[in-house]
Every structure is written in structure tokens, then in C-alpha cells.
């Protein structure tokens, strides 16, 4: 029974990470629509999808509790700004042919999360983790030298999502409830902006191509569906397994950028990515060894 649940978890995890991996193709189809407008539609339609889902799944009490608790609401208000910024920069990166740089950001993200755990939560970084962070730093510094400026998109995506994960861990709400509250906090501003655009005749929704209307509507659904799958997968899988699966998304972004969109990938880019990939391999190998040690260690005397 446990193996069956774990197998379901792997399938769900693969599904949501592959789903996220193809996000560049979806948002590339909306590249002609201003990034801020796409973001506002994503917020509004996400709430339109998530709120009924939260109510139908019996989360009304959780929603009320999150809105009434000042500490939780403050954490979610802050995480709202981080995830909105993350979404906006990603949409902008796709529209301006910088999918490769966005993939770099999501490759770095696990290492940023480990660093934040050490700095903020006091989690001790082991030597392999420290070396992995040094290699990632070397990769970013090399890319800075290669480009002539820091890879701001990659850094912003990695840091904003790392901070978002840190805050959401402190908020102690489930993924659907948390995202429902976050989109509800942003929705009035997003809706006001879209209404102003519509009144001025400048919005893409209902005034542009028919395909745009459908894609903008679907932006909410594609935000919520993989999140639901991830929540179900996380309940069935070890955190280490999820850690390995998460590399699927930036790997697909990388392949899409180079193979499908023919974004330039020079020797300098290869060196930067190779340093970061080496750091990730070291980080992952350390996590795997620790998992094996934990499962093979004999139980303590007196434990049941």
C-alpha cells in the first residue's frame, strides 16, 4: 500500500514539474501582451479558479483563520509581493527571449534555499553544501564577467522564490489556502488595473485576438493545477525525492531555450552552467548519502 502511494506520488510529482517545465511555451504565446497585463490576468483568473476550489474542498475555515491571524496574514502579504514579482519577471524573461537565464535562476534556487536556511533559520550548512554554494557563486560571477553585468533575472528569480518558500514555510497554511489568500490580496489591484486598461481601449482581453482571450483565461488554471498536483505529491513522497524532481523544471526550460527558441549558448555560458550544475550534483549527492545513512542507521535503544 505504501509503495502504491509512493508510486502515485512520483507520477503526480513528475506531472507537475513537467507542467511547470513547459510554462515558457505557454507564456511565449502571450509575448506580445505587456507582462504586467499578463500578470494581472494570472492573478484574477487564479483567484476565480482557486476560491471555488477552496470552498468546495472544505477550506473555508482555513481561509478565515488565515485572514484573522495577524502574523499569518502579514507573512502571506509579504509572500504575495514576492511571488507576484517572481511571476512578473519570469513572464518578462520569456517575452524578451531570456528563458535560458530564467532556467539558470531556477537551477540556483535550491542552493539559495539552503543558504537562507543557514542564515535565517540557523540550519548548519555541511561542507558539501558550502562547496556547492561556492561553485554556484563562481558560476554566477563567471556569468557576470561574461555578460558584463550580473544575471539580474536569474538572481531575482532564485532569491525571490527562495524567500517565498521560506515565508510560506513559516505561515503554516496549505498550498491551496495560501495561494488563494495571496491572489485575493492582489486581485483588487489587478482587477482595477485591467478595468482601467479596458476603459482606455488598451487591454488585450476581448479586444485582441481570440486566442489571447483563451490563454489569459487559462493562465489561472495552469497556475492552480500543478500546485494541486504538487500538494498531493508532497504528501506521498520524501522531501529528498521532491528535491531531485524539482530539477526537471529548469532542465526543460534550458532545453526549450536552446533547442526550440535557439537562444545563444556560448562556451562562456557552458562554463557558468557547468559550475552551477557541478554544485547541484554535489548538493544532491550529499542529500542522497544522508538519506541512506538515516535509513540504514540502527534504532536508538529504548526507541519503538
CSV table of C-alpha atoms in Angstrom, one decimal:
chain,number,residue,atom,x,y,z
A,1,UNK,CA,0.0,0.0,0.0
A,2,UNK,CA,2.8,2.4,0.9
A,3,UNK,CA,4.7,1.6,-2.3
A,4,UNK,CA,1.5,2.2,-4.3
A,5,UNK,CA,1.1,5.6,-2.6
A,6,UNK,CA,4.7,6.4,-3.3
A,7,UNK,CA,4.3,5.5,-7.0
A,8,UNK,CA,1.3,7.8,-7.2
A,9,UNK,CA,3.4,10.5,-5.6
A,10,UNK,CA,6.1,10.1,-8.2
A,11,UNK,CA,3.6,10.3,-11.0
A,12,UNK,CA,2.0,13.4,-9.6
A,13,UNK,CA,5.4,15.0,-8.9
A,14,UNK,CA,6.6,14.2,-12.5
A,15,UNK,CA,3.3,15.6,-13.8
A,16,UNK,CA,3.5,18.9,-12.0
A,17,UNK,CA,7.2,19.5,-12.6
A,18,UNK,CA,6.9,18.7,-16.3
A,19,UNK,CA,3.8,21.0,-16.4
A,20,UNK,CA,5.9,23.8,-14.9
A,21,UNK,CA,8.7,23.0,-17.3
A,22,UNK,CA,6.5,23.9,-20.3
A,23,UNK,CA,5.5,27.2,-18.9
A,24,UNK,CA,7.8,29.1,-21.3
A,25,UNK,CA,5.8,27.8,-24.3
A,26,UNK,CA,2.6,29.0,-22.8
A,27,UNK,CA,3.8,32.5,-21.9
A,28,UNK,CA,5.7,32.8,-25.2
A,29,UNK,CA,2.3,32.7,-26.9
A,30,UNK,CA,1.4,35.9,-24.9
A,31,UNK,CA,4.8,37.6,-25.5
A,32,UNK,CA,3.0,40.4,-27.5
A,33,UNK,CA,0.9,41.3,-24.4
A,34,UNK,CA,2.6,43.5,-21.8
A,35,UNK,CA,4.0,41.5,-18.9
A,36,UNK,CA,2.1,43.5,-16.3
A,37,UNK,CA,-1.2,42.9,-18.0
A,38,UNK,CA,-0.5,39.1,-18.3
A,39,UNK,CA,0.4,39.1,-14.6
A,40,UNK,CA,-2.8,40.8,-13.6
A,41,UNK,CA,-4.9,38.3,-15.6
A,42,UNK,CA,-2.9,35.4,-14.0
A,43,UNK,CA,-3.8,36.8,-10.5
A,44,UNK,CA,-7.5,37.4,-11.3
A,45,UNK,CA,-8.2,34.1,-13.0
A,46,UNK,CA,-6.1,32.2,-10.5
A,47,UNK,CA,-8.4,33.5,-7.8
A,48,UNK,CA,-11.5,32.8,-9.9
A,49,UNK,CA,-10.4,29.2,-10.1
A,50,UNK,CA,-8.9,28.8,-6.6
A,51,UNK,CA,-11.7,30.3,-4.5
A,52,UNK,CA,-14.4,27.9,-5.5
A,53,UNK,CA,-12.0,25.1,-5.3
A,54,UNK,CA,-11.0,26.1,-1.7
A,55,UNK,CA,-14.7,26.4,-0.7
A,56,UNK,CA,-15.7,23.1,-2.3
A,57,UNK,CA,-12.8,21.3,-0.6
A,58,UNK,CA,-13.8,22.5,2.8
A,59,UNK,CA,-11.1,25.1,3.3
A,60,UNK,CA,-13.5,28.0,4.3
A,61,UNK,CA,-12.4,27.6,8.0
A,62,UNK,CA,-8.7,27.6,7.0
A,63,UNK,CA,-9.3,30.8,4.9
A,64,UNK,CA,-11.0,32.6,7.7
A,65,UNK,CA,-8.3,31.5,10.2
A,66,UNK,CA,-5.5,32.8,7.8
A,67,UNK,CA,-7.2,36.1,7.3
A,68,UNK,CA,-7.9,36.6,11.0
A,69,UNK,CA,-4.4,35.8,12.3
A,70,UNK,CA,-2.3,38.9,12.0
A,71,UNK,CA,1.0,37.0,11.9
A,72,UNK,CA,-0.1,34.6,9.2
A,73,UNK,CA,-1.7,37.5,7.2
A,74,UNK,CA,1.5,39.5,7.4
A,75,UNK,CA,3.6,36.6,6.2
A,76,UNK,CA,1.2,35.9,3.3
A,77,UNK,CA,1.0,39.6,2.4
A,78,UNK,CA,4.8,39.6,2.2
A,79,UNK,CA,5.0,36.3,0.3
A,80,UNK,CA,2.3,37.8,-2.1
A,81,UNK,CA,4.7,40.6,-3.2
A,82,UNK,CA,7.5,38.1,-3.7
A,83,UNK,CA,5.5,35.6,-5.8
A,84,UNK,CA,4.0,38.5,-7.8
A,85,UNK,CA,7.4,39.8,-8.5
A,86,UNK,CA,8.7,36.3,-9.4
A,87,UNK,CA,5.8,35.8,-11.8
A,88,UNK,CA,6.3,39.2,-13.4
A,89,UNK,CA,10.0,38.8,-14.0
A,90,UNK,CA,9.5,35.3,-15.4
A,91,UNK,CA,6.8,36.5,-17.8
A,92,UNK,CA,9.1,39.3,-18.9
A,93,UNK,CA,12.1,36.9,-19.3
A,94,UNK,CA,10.1,34.7,-21.6
A,95,UNK,CA,8.7,37.6,-23.7
A,96,UNK,CA,12.2,39.1,-24.1
A,97,UNK,CA,13.9,35.8,-25.2
A,98,UNK,CA,15.7,35.2,-21.9
A,99,UNK,CA,14.3,31.8,-21.0
A,100,UNK,CA,17.9,30.5,-20.6
A,101,UNK,CA,18.6,33.0,-17.9
A,102,UNK,CA,15.3,32.1,-16.1
A,103,UNK,CA,16.4,28.4,-16.2
A,104,UNK,CA,19.7,29.5,-14.5
A,105,UNK,CA,17.6,31.1,-11.7
A,106,UNK,CA,15.6,28.0,-11.0
A,107,UNK,CA,18.8,25.8,-11.1
A,108,UNK,CA,20.3,28.1,-8.4
A,109,UNK,CA,17.1,28.2,-6.3
A,110,UNK,CA,17.7,25.1,-4.2
A,111,UNK,CA,21.1,26.4,-3.2
A,112,UNK,CA,19.7,29.8,-2.3
A,113,UNK,CA,17.1,28.0,-0.2
A,114,UNK,CA,19.9,26.1,1.6
A,115,UNK,CA,21.7,29.4,2.2
A,116,UNK,CA,18.6,31.1,3.5
A,117,UNK,CA,18.0,28.1,5.8
A,118,UNK,CA,21.5,28.7,7.3
A,119,UNK,CA,21.3,32.5,7.6
A,120,UNK,CA,17.7,32.8,8.8
A,121,UNK,CA,16.7,29.5,10.4
A,122,UNK,CA,20.2,28.7,11.8
A,123,UNK,CA,20.4,25.4,9.9
A,124,UNK,CA,24.0,24.3,9.8
A,125,UNK,CA,25.4,24.0,6.3
A,126,UNK,CA,27.5,20.9,5.8
A,127,UNK,CA,30.8,21.1,4.0
A,128,UNK,CA,29.4,19.6,0.7
A,129,UNK,CA,26.6,22.3,0.8
A,130,UNK,CA,29.2,25.0,1.4
A,131,UNK,CA,31.2,23.8,-1.5
A,132,UNK,CA,28.1,23.6,-3.7
A,133,UNK,CA,27.3,27.2,-2.8
A,134,UNK,CA,30.9,28.3,-3.6
A,135,UNK,CA,30.6,26.6,-7.0
A,136,UNK,CA,27.3,28.3,-7.7
A,137,UNK,CA,28.7,31.6,-6.7
A,138,UNK,CA,31.6,31.0,-9.0
A,139,UNK,CA,29.2,30.3,-11.8
A,140,UNK,CA,27.2,33.5,-11.2
A,141,UNK,CA,30.5,35.5,-11.0
A,142,UNK,CA,31.7,34.0,-14.2
A,143,UNK,CA,28.4,34.8,-16.0
A,144,UNK,CA,28.6,38.3,-14.6
A,145,UNK,CA,32.1,38.7,-16.1
A,146,UNK,CA,30.9,37.0,-19.4
A,147,UNK,CA,27.9,39.3,-19.8
A,148,UNK,CA,29.4,42.4,-18.4
A,149,UNK,CA,26.7,42.7,-15.8
A,150,UNK,CA,25.1,40.4,-13.2
A,151,UNK,CA,22.4,38.0,-14.4
A,152,UNK,CA,19.7,40.0,-12.7
A,153,UNK,CA,16.8,37.9,-13.9
A,154,UNK,CA,18.3,34.7,-12.7
A,155,UNK,CA,19.3,36.2,-9.3
A,156,UNK,CA,15.9,37.8,-8.8
A,157,UNK,CA,14.0,34.5,-9.7
A,158,UNK,CA,16.2,32.5,-7.4
A,159,UNK,CA,16.2,34.8,-4.4
A,160,UNK,CA,12.5,35.8,-4.6
A,161,UNK,CA,11.4,32.2,-4.8
A,162,UNK,CA,13.8,31.2,-2.1
A,163,UNK,CA,12.4,33.9,0.2
A,164,UNK,CA,8.9,33.0,-0.8
A,165,UNK,CA,9.5,29.4,0.2
A,166,UNK,CA,10.9,30.5,3.5
A,167,UNK,CA,7.9,32.7,4.3
A,168,UNK,CA,5.4,30.1,3.3
A,169,UNK,CA,7.1,27.5,5.5
A,170,UNK,CA,6.6,29.9,8.4
A,171,UNK,CA,3.0,30.7,7.5
A,172,UNK,CA,1.8,27.1,8.2
A,173,UNK,CA,-1.1,27.1,5.7
A,174,UNK,CA,-1.6,24.5,3.0
A,175,UNK,CA,-0.7,25.4,-0.6
A,176,UNK,CA,-4.2,25.9,-1.9
A,177,UNK,CA,-5.3,28.1,1.1
A,178,UNK,CA,-2.1,30.1,0.9
A,179,UNK,CA,-2.3,30.8,-2.8
A,180,UNK,CA,-6.0,31.7,-2.5
A,181,UNK,CA,-5.2,34.3,0.1
A,182,UNK,CA,-2.3,35.6,-1.8
A,183,UNK,CA,-4.3,36.1,-5.0
A,184,UNK,CA,-7.2,37.5,-3.1
A,185,UNK,CA,-4.9,40.2,-1.6
A,186,UNK,CA,-3.6,41.1,-5.1
A,187,UNK,CA,-6.8,40.7,-7.0
A,188,UNK,CA,-8.4,44.1,-6.3
A,189,UNK,CA,-5.3,45.9,-7.6
A,190,UNK,CA,-5.0,43.6,-10.6
A,191,UNK,CA,-8.7,44.0,-11.4
A,192,UNK,CA,-8.5,47.8,-11.1
A,193,UNK,CA,-5.6,47.9,-13.5
A,194,UNK,CA,-7.3,45.7,-16.0
A,195,UNK,CA,-10.5,47.8,-15.8
A,196,UNK,CA,-8.5,50.9,-16.5
A,197,UNK,CA,-6.9,49.3,-19.5
A,198,UNK,CA,-10.2,48.2,-20.8
A,199,UNK,CA,-11.8,51.6,-20.4
A,200,UNK,CA,-8.8,53.2,-22.2
A,201,UNK,CA,-9.1,50.6,-25.0
A,202,UNK,CA,-5.6,49.3,-24.4
A,203,UNK,CA,-6.2,45.9,-22.9
A,204,UNK,CA,-5.7,42.7,-24.9
A,205,UNK,CA,-8.7,40.9,-23.3
A,206,UNK,CA,-11.8,40.9,-25.5
A,207,UNK,CA,-10.2,43.4,-27.8
A,208,UNK,CA,-7.3,41.4,-29.3
A,209,UNK,CA,-7.0,38.0,-30.9
A,210,UNK,CA,-9.4,35.3,-29.9
A,211,UNK,CA,-6.6,33.0,-28.9
A,212,UNK,CA,-5.3,35.7,-26.4
A,213,UNK,CA,-8.6,35.6,-24.6
A,214,UNK,CA,-8.4,31.9,-24.0
A,215,UNK,CA,-4.8,31.9,-23.0
A,216,UNK,CA,-5.4,34.7,-20.5
A,217,UNK,CA,-8.3,32.8,-19.0
A,218,UNK,CA,-6.2,29.7,-18.8
A,219,UNK,CA,-3.4,31.5,-17.0
A,220,UNK,CA,-5.3,31.0,-13.8
A,221,UNK,CA,-6.0,27.3,-14.4
A,222,UNK,CA,-2.3,26.5,-15.3
A,223,UNK,CA,-1.2,28.2,-12.1
A,224,UNK,CA,-3.5,26.2,-9.8
A,225,UNK,CA,-3.5,22.7,-11.4
A,226,UNK,CA,0.2,21.9,-10.9
A,227,UNK,CA,0.0,23.4,-7.4
A,228,UNK,CA,-2.8,20.9,-6.5
A,229,UNK,CA,-0.7,18.1,-8.0
A,230,UNK,CA,2.4,19.1,-6.1
A,231,UNK,CA,0.4,19.3,-2.8
A,232,UNK,CA,-0.8,15.7,-3.4
A,233,UNK,CA,2.7,14.5,-4.4
A,234,UNK,CA,4.3,16.1,-1.3
A,235,UNK,CA,2.0,14.2,1.0
A,236,UNK,CA,3.2,10.9,-0.5
A,237,UNK,CA,6.9,11.5,-1.1
A,238,UNK,CA,10.1,12.1,0.9
A,239,UNK,CA,11.4,15.6,0.7
A,240,UNK,CA,14.6,14.3,-0.8
A,241,UNK,CA,12.7,12.8,-3.7
A,242,UNK,CA,10.9,16.1,-4.3
A,243,UNK,CA,14.3,17.7,-4.2
A,244,UNK,CA,15.5,15.6,-7.1
A,245,UNK,CA,12.3,16.0,-9.1
A,246,UNK,CA,12.5,19.8,-8.9
A,247,UNK,CA,15.4,19.9,-11.4
A,248,UNK,CA,13.1,18.7,-14.1
A,249,UNK,CA,11.6,22.2,-14.5
A,250,UNK,CA,14.8,24.2,-15.1
A,251,UNK,CA,16.1,21.4,-17.3
A,252,UNK,CA,13.1,21.7,-19.5
A,253,UNK,CA,13.4,25.5,-19.5
A,254,UNK,CA,17.0,25.1,-20.6
A,255,UNK,CA,16.2,22.6,-23.4
A,256,UNK,CA,13.3,24.8,-24.7
A,257,UNK,CA,15.5,27.9,-24.7
A,258,UNK,CA,18.4,26.3,-26.6
A,259,UNK,CA,16.6,23.8,-28.9
A,260,UNK,CA,13.2,25.4,-29.5
A,261,UNK,CA,13.9,29.1,-29.3
A,262,UNK,CA,17.5,29.0,-30.4
A,263,UNK,CA,18.7,31.3,-27.6
A,264,UNK,CA,22.5,31.8,-27.8
A,265,UNK,CA,24.5,29.4,-25.7
A,266,UNK,CA,28.3,30.1,-25.9
A,267,UNK,CA,31.3,28.5,-24.4
A,268,UNK,CA,31.1,31.1,-21.7
A,269,UNK,CA,27.5,30.1,-20.9
A,270,UNK,CA,28.6,26.5,-20.7
A,271,UNK,CA,31.3,27.3,-18.2
A,272,UNK,CA,28.8,29.2,-16.0
A,273,UNK,CA,26.2,26.5,-16.1
A,274,UNK,CA,28.8,23.7,-15.6
A,275,UNK,CA,29.9,25.3,-12.4
A,276,UNK,CA,26.4,25.5,-11.1
A,277,UNK,CA,25.5,22.0,-12.3
A,278,UNK,CA,28.5,20.6,-10.5
A,279,UNK,CA,27.4,22.4,-7.3
A,280,UNK,CA,23.9,20.9,-7.7
A,281,UNK,CA,25.4,17.4,-8.3
A,282,UNK,CA,27.4,17.7,-5.1
A,283,UNK,CA,24.4,19.1,-3.2
A,284,UNK,CA,22.2,16.3,-4.4
A,285,UNK,CA,24.8,13.6,-3.7
A,286,UNK,CA,25.2,14.8,-0.2
A,287,UNK,CA,21.4,14.7,0.3
A,288,UNK,CA,21.2,11.2,-1.1
A,289,UNK,CA,24.1,9.9,1.2
A,290,UNK,CA,22.4,11.4,4.2
A,291,UNK,CA,19.1,9.8,3.3
A,292,UNK,CA,20.8,6.4,3.0
A,293,UNK,CA,22.7,6.9,6.3
A,294,UNK,CA,19.4,7.7,8.0
A,295,UNK,CA,17.6,4.7,6.7
A,296,UNK,CA,20.5,2.3,7.4
A,297,UNK,CA,21.2,3.6,10.9
A,298,UNK,CA,20.2,1.2,13.7
A,299,UNK,CA,17.4,2.4,16.0
A,300,UNK,CA,18.4,4.0,19.3
A,301,UNK,CA,18.0,1.9,22.5
A,302,UNK,CA,14.6,2.4,24.0
A,303,UNK,CA,13.0,3.6,20.8
A,304,UNK,CA,10.0,1.9,19.4
